[in-house]
PDB file of C-alpha atoms in Angstrom:
ATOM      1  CA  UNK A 334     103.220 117.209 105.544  1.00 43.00           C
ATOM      2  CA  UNK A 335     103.763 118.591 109.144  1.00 44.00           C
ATOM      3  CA  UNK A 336     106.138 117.133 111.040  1.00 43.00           C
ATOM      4  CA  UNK A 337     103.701 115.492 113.346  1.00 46.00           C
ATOM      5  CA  UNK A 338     101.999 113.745 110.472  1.00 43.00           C
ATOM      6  CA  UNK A 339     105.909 112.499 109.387  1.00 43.00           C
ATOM      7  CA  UNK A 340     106.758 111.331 113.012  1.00 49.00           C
ATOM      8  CA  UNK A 341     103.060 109.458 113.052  1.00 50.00           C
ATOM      9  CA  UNK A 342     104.274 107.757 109.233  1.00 54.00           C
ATOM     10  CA  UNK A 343     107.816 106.370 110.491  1.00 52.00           C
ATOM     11  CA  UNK A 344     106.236 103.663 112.821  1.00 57.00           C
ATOM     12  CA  UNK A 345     103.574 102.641 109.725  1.00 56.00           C
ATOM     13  CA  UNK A 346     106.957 102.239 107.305  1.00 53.00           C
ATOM     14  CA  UNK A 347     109.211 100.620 109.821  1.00 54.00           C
ATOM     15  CA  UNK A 348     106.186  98.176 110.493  1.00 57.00           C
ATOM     16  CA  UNK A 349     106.660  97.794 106.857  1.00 55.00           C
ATOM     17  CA  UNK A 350     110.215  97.099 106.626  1.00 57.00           C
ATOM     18  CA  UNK A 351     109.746  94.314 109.483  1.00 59.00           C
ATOM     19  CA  UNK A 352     107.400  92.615 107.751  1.00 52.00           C
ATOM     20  CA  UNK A 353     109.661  92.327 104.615  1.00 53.00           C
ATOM     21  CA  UNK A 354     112.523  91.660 106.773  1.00 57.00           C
ATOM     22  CA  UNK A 355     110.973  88.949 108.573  1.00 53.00           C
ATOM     23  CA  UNK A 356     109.397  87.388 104.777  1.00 49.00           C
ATOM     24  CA  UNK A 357     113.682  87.489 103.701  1.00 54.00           C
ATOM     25  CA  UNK A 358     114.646  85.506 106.748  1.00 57.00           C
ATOM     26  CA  UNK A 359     112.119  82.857 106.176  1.00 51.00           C
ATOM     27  CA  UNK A 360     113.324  82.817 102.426  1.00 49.00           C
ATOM     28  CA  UNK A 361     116.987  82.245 103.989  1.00 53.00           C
ATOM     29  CA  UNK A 362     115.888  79.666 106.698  1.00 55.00           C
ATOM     30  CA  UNK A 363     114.199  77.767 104.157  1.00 46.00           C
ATOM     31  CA  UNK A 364     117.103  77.623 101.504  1.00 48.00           C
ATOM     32  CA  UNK A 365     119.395  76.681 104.405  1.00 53.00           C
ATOM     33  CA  UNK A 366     117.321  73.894 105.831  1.00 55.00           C
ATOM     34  CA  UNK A 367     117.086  72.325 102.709  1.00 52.00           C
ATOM     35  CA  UNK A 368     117.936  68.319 103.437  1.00 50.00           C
ATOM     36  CA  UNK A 369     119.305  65.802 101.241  1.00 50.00           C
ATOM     37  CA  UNK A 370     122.611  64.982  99.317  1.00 48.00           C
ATOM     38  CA  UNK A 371     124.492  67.677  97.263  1.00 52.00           C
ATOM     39  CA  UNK A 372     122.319  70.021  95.765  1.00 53.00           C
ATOM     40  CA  UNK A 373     122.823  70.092  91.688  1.00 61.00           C
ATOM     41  CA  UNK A 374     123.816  73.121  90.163  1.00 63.00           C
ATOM     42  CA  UNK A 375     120.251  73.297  88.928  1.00 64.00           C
ATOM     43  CA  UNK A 376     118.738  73.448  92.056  1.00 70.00           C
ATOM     44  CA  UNK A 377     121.228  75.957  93.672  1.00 68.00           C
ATOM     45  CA  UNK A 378     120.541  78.144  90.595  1.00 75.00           C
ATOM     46  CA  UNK A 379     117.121  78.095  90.411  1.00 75.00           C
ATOM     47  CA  UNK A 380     117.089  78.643  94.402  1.00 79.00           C
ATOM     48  CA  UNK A 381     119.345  81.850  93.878  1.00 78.00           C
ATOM     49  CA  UNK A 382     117.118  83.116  90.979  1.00 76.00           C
ATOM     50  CA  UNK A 383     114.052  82.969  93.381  1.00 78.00           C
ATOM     51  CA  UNK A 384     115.707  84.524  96.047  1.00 81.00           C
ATOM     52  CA  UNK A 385     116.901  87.260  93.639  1.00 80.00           C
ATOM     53  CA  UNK A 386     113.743  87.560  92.677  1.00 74.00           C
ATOM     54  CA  UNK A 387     112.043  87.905  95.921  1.00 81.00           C
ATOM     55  CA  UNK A 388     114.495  90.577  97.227  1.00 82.00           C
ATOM     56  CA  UNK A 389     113.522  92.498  93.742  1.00 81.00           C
ATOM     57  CA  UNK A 390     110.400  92.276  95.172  1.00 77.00           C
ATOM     58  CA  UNK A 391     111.315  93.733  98.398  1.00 82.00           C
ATOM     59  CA  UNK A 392     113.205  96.354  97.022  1.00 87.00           C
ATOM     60  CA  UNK A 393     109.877  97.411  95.238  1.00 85.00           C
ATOM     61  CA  UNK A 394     107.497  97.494  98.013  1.00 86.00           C
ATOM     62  CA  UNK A 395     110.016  99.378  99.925  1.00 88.00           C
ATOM     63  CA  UNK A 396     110.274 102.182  97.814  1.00 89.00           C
ATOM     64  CA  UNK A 397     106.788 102.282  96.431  1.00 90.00           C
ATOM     65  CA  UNK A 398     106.209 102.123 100.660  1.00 88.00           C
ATOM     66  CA  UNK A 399     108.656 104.916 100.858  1.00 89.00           C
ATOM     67  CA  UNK A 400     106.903 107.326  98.641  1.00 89.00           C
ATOM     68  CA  UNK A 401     103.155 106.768  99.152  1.00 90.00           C
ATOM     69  CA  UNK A 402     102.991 106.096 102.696  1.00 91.00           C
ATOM     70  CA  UNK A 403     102.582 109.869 103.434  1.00 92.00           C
ATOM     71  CA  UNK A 404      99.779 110.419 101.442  1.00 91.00           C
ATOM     72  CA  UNK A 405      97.935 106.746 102.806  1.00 92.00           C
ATOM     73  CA  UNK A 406      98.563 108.412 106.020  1.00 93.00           C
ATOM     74  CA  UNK A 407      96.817 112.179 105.149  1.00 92.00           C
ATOM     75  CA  UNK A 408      93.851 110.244 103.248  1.00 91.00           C
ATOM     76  CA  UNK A 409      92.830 108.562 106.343  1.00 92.00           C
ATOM     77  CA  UNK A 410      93.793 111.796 108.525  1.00 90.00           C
ATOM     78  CA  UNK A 411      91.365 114.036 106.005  1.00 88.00           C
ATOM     79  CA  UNK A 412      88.325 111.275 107.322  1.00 87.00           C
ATOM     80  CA  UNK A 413      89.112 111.005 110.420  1.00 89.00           C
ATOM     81  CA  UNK A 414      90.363 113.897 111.929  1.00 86.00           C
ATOM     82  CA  UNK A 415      92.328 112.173 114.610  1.00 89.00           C
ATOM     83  CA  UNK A 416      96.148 110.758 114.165  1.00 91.00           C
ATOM     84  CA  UNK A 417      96.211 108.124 116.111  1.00 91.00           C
ATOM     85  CA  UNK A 418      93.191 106.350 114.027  1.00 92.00           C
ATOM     86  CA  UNK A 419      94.595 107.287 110.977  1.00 92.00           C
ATOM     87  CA  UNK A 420      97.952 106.133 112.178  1.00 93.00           C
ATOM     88  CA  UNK A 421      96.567 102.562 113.011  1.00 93.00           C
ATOM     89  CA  UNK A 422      94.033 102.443 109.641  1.00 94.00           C
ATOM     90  CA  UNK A 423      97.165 103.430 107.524  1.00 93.00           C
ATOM     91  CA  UNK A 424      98.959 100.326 109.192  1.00 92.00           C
ATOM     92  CA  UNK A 425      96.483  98.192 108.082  1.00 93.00           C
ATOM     93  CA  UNK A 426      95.782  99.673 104.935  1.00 93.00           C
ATOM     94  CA  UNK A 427     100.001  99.135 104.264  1.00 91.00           C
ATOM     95  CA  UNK A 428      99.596  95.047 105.982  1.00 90.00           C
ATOM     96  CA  UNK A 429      96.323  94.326 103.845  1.00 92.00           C
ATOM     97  CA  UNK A 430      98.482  95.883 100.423  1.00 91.00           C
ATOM     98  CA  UNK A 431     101.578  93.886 101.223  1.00 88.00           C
ATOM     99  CA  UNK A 432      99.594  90.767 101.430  1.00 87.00           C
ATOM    100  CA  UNK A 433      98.104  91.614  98.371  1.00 87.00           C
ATOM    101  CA  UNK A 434     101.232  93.045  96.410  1.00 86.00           C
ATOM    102  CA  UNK A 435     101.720  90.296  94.363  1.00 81.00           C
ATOM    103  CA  UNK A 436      98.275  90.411  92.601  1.00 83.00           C
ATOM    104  CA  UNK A 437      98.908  94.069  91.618  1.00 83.00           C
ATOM    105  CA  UNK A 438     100.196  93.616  87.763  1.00 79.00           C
ATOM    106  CA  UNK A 439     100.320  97.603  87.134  1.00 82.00           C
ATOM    107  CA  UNK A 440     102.877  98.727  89.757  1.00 79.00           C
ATOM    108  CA  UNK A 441     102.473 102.030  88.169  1.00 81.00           C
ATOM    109  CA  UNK A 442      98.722 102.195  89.890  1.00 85.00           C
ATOM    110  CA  UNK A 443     100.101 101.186  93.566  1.00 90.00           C
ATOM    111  CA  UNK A 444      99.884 104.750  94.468  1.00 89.00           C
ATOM    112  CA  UNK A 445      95.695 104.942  93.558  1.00 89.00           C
ATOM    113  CA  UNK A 446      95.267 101.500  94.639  1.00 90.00           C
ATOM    114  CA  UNK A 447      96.935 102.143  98.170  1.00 91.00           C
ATOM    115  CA  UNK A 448      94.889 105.722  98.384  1.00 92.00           C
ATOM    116  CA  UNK A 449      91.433 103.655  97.598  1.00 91.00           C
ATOM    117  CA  UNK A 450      92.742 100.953 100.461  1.00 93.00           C
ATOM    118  CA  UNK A 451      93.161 103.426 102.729  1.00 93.00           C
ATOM    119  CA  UNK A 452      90.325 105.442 102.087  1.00 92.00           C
ATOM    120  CA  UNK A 453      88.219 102.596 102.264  1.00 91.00           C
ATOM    121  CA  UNK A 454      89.028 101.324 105.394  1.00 94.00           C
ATOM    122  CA  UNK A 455      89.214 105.208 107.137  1.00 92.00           C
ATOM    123  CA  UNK A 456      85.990 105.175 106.461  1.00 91.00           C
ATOM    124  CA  UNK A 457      84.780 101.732 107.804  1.00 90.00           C
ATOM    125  CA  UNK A 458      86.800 103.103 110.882  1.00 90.00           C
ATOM    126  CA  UNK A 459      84.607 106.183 111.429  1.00 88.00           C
ATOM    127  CA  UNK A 460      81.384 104.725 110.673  1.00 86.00           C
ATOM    128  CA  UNK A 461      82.200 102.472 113.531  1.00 85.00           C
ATOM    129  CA  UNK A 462      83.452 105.629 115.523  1.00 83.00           C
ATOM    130  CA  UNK A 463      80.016 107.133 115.218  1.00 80.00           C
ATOM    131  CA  UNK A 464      77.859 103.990 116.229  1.00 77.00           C
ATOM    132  CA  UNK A 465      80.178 104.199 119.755  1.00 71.00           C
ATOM    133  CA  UNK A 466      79.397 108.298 119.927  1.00 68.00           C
ATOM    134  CA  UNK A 467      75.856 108.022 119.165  1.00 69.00           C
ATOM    135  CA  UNK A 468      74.609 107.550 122.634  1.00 60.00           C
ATOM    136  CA  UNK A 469      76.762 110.587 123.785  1.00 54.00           C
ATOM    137  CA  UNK A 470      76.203 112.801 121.231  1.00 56.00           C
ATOM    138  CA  UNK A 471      72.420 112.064 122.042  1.00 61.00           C
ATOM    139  CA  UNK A 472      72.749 112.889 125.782  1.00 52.00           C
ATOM    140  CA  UNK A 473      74.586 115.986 125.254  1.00 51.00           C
ATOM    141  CA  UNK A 474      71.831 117.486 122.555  1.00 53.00           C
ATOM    142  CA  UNK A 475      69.251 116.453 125.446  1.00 55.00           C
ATOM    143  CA  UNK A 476      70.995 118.707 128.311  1.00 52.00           C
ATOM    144  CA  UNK A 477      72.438 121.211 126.357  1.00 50.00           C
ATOM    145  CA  UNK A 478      70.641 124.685 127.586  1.00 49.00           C
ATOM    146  CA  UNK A 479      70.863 125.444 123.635  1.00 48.00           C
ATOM    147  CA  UNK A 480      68.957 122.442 122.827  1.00 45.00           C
ATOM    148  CA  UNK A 481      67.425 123.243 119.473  1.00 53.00           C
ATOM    149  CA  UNK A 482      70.756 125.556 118.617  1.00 56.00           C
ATOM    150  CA  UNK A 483      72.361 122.138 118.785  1.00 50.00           C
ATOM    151  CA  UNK A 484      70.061 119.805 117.306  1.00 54.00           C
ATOM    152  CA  UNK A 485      69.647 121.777 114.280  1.00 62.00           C
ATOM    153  CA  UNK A 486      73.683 121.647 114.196  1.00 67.00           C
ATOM    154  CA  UNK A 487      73.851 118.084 114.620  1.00 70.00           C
ATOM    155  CA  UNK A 488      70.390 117.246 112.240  1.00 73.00           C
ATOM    156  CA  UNK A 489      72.798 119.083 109.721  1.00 71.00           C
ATOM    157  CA  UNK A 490      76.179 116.969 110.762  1.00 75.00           C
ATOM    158  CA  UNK A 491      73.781 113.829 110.614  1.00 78.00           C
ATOM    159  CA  UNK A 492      72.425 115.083 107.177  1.00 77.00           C
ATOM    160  CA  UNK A 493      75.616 115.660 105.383  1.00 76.00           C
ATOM    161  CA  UNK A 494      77.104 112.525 106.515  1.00 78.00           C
ATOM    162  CA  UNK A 495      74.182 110.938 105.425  1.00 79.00           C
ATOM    163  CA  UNK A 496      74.568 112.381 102.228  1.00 79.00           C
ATOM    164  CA  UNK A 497      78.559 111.924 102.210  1.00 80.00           C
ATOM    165  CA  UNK A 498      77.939 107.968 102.821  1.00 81.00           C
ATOM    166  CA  UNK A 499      75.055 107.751 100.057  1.00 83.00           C
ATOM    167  CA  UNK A 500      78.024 108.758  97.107  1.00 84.00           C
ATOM    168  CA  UNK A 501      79.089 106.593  94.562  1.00 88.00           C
ATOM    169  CA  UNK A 502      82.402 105.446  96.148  1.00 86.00           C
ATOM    170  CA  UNK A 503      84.115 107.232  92.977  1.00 87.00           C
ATOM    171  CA  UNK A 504      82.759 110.067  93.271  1.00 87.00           C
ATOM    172  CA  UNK A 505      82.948 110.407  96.991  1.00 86.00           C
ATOM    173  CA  UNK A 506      86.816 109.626  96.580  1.00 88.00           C
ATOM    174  CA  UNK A 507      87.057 112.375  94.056  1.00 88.00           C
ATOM    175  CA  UNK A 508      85.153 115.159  96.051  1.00 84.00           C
ATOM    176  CA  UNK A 509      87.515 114.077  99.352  1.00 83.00           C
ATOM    177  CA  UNK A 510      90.472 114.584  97.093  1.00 86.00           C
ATOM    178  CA  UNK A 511      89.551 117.348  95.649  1.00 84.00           C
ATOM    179  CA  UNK A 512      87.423 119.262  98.114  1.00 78.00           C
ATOM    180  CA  UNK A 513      88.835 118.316 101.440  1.00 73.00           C
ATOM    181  CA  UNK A 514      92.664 117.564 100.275  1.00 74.00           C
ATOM    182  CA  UNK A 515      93.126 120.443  98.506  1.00 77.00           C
ATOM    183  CA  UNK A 516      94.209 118.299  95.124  1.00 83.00           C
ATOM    184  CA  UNK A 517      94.124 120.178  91.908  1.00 87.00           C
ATOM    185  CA  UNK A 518      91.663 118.388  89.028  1.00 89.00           C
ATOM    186  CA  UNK A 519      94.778 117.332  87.261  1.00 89.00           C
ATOM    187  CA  UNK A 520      96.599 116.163  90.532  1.00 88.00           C
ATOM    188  CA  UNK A 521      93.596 113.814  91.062  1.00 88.00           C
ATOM    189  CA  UNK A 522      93.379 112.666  87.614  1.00 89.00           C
ATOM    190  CA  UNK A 523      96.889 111.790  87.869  1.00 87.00           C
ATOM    191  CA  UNK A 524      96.493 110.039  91.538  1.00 86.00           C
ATOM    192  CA  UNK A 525      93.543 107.801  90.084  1.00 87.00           C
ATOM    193  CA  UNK A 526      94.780 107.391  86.638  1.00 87.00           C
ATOM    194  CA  UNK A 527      91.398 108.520  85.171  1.00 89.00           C
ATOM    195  CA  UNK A 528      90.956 111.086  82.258  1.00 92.00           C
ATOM    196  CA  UNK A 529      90.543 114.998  84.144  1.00 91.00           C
ATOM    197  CA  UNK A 530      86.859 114.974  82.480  1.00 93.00           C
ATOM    198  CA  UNK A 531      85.899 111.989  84.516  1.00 93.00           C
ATOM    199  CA  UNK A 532      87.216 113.917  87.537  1.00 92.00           C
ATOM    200  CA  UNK A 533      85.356 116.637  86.547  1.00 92.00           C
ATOM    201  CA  UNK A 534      82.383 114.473  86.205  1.00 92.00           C
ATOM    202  CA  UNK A 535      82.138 113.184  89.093  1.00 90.00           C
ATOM    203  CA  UNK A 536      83.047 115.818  91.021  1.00 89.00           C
ATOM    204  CA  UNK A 537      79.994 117.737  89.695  1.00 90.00           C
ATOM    205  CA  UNK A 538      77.382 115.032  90.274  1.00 90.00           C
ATOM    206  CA  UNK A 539      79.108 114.767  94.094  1.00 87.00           C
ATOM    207  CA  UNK A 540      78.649 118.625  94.518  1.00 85.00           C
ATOM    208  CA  UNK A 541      74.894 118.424  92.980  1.00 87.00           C
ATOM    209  CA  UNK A 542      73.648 115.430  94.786  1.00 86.00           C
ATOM    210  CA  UNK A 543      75.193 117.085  98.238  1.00 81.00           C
ATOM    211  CA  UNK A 544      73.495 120.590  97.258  1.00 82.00           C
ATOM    212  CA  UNK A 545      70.289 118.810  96.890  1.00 84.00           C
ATOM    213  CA  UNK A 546      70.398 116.964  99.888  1.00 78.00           C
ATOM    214  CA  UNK A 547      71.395 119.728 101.984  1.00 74.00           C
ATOM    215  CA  UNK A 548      69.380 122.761 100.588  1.00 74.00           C
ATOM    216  CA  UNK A 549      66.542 122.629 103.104  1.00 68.00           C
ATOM    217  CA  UNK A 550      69.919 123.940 105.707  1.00 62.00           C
ATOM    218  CA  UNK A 551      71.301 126.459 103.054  1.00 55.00           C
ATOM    219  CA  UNK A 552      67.236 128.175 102.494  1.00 54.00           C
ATOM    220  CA  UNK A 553      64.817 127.174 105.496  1.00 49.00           C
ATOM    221  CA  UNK A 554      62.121 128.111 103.176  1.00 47.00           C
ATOM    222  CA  UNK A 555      63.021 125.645 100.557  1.00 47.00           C
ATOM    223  CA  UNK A 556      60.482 122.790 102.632  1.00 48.00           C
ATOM    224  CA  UNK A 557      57.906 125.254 103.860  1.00 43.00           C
TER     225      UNK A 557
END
């Protein structure tokens, strides 16, 4: 990663760490408040092994944070082009994991689950991008002295977006990661824990359906 794209990640992770730091103290306060007569040795145990527990728990999220951060961050860059939205969708990708940290059994899979979070919601962020260009983009095409240069240009953009949008999710995850990323077909099996020949799979059937759609641009003749 550049160091731009590492200097955009440290204010995602230290977000992070104040969430978890905040979610300790209000462990503490609430041990400390505790009213009532002398607590039995029971109850001072069982309150230690939860707190144990809990900053286990922190531990983990930290360093799971700590390593896959980065790549949350370049999976949203790689849709949207533009740091500072994939700065804030990577944020909320990280917030909307944390709350959900708990219900992840396979910690081994945070890595693919965090990529598909964040992928996910980069893409919910451009979609919503576009719908705010659209008017723009339309009056620019309309005064443009290369008019029909540009509308054929943008009927293609529109086109392949089109296309992009009407993937499977799995395989348009796979094509991004592969295609756009620059992953190797083993990289990306490993990142989504599936078997390379489902990558491979998919990958093809993302390729064909996009060649299809798009071969009236690659051979004019093709709807003549």
């Amino acid at each position: 990663m550049n160091p731009s794209s590492i200097r955009g990640v440290l204010p995602i992770y230290k977000e992070g760490r104040a969430i978890t730091a905040r979610l300790s103290r209000s462990m503490q306060e609430w041990i400390l408040t505790q009213t009532g007569g002398e607590p039995e040795a029971a109850d001072v145990s069982k309150e230690r092994a939860q707190a144990e527990a809990l900053a286990a728990v922190h531990r983990e999220w930290e360093s799971l944070l700590a390593e896959n951060a980065p790549l949350a961050f370049r999976v949203a860059r790689g849709v949207l082009r533009n740091d500072a939205e994939a700065e804030d969708v990577t944020q909320e990708a990280m917030l909307r994991a944390y709350r959900r940290f708990d219900g992840l059994r396979e910690r081994t899979r945070f890595r693919a689950w965090l990529v598909r979070i964040s992928f996910r919601m980069a893409l919910d962020r451009l979609r919503a991008i576009k719908r705010r260009q659209t008017r723009e983009a339309e009056w620019v095409l309309e005064n443009s002295r290369n008019a029909a240069h540009q509308a054929d240009n943008a009927e293609f953009q529109r086109q392949f977006d089109r296309a992009m949008d009407e993937l499977p999710e799995k395989q348009r995850l796979v094509l991004f990661l592969a295609a756009m990323e620059g992953h190797t077909l083993e990289e990306v099996s490993l990142l989504l824990a599936v078997p390379i020949g489902t990558v491979k799979s998919r990958l093809f059937f993302a390729r064909k359906t996009l060649a299809e759609r798009l071969r009236c641009f690659v051979n004019p003749t093709a709807n003549r």
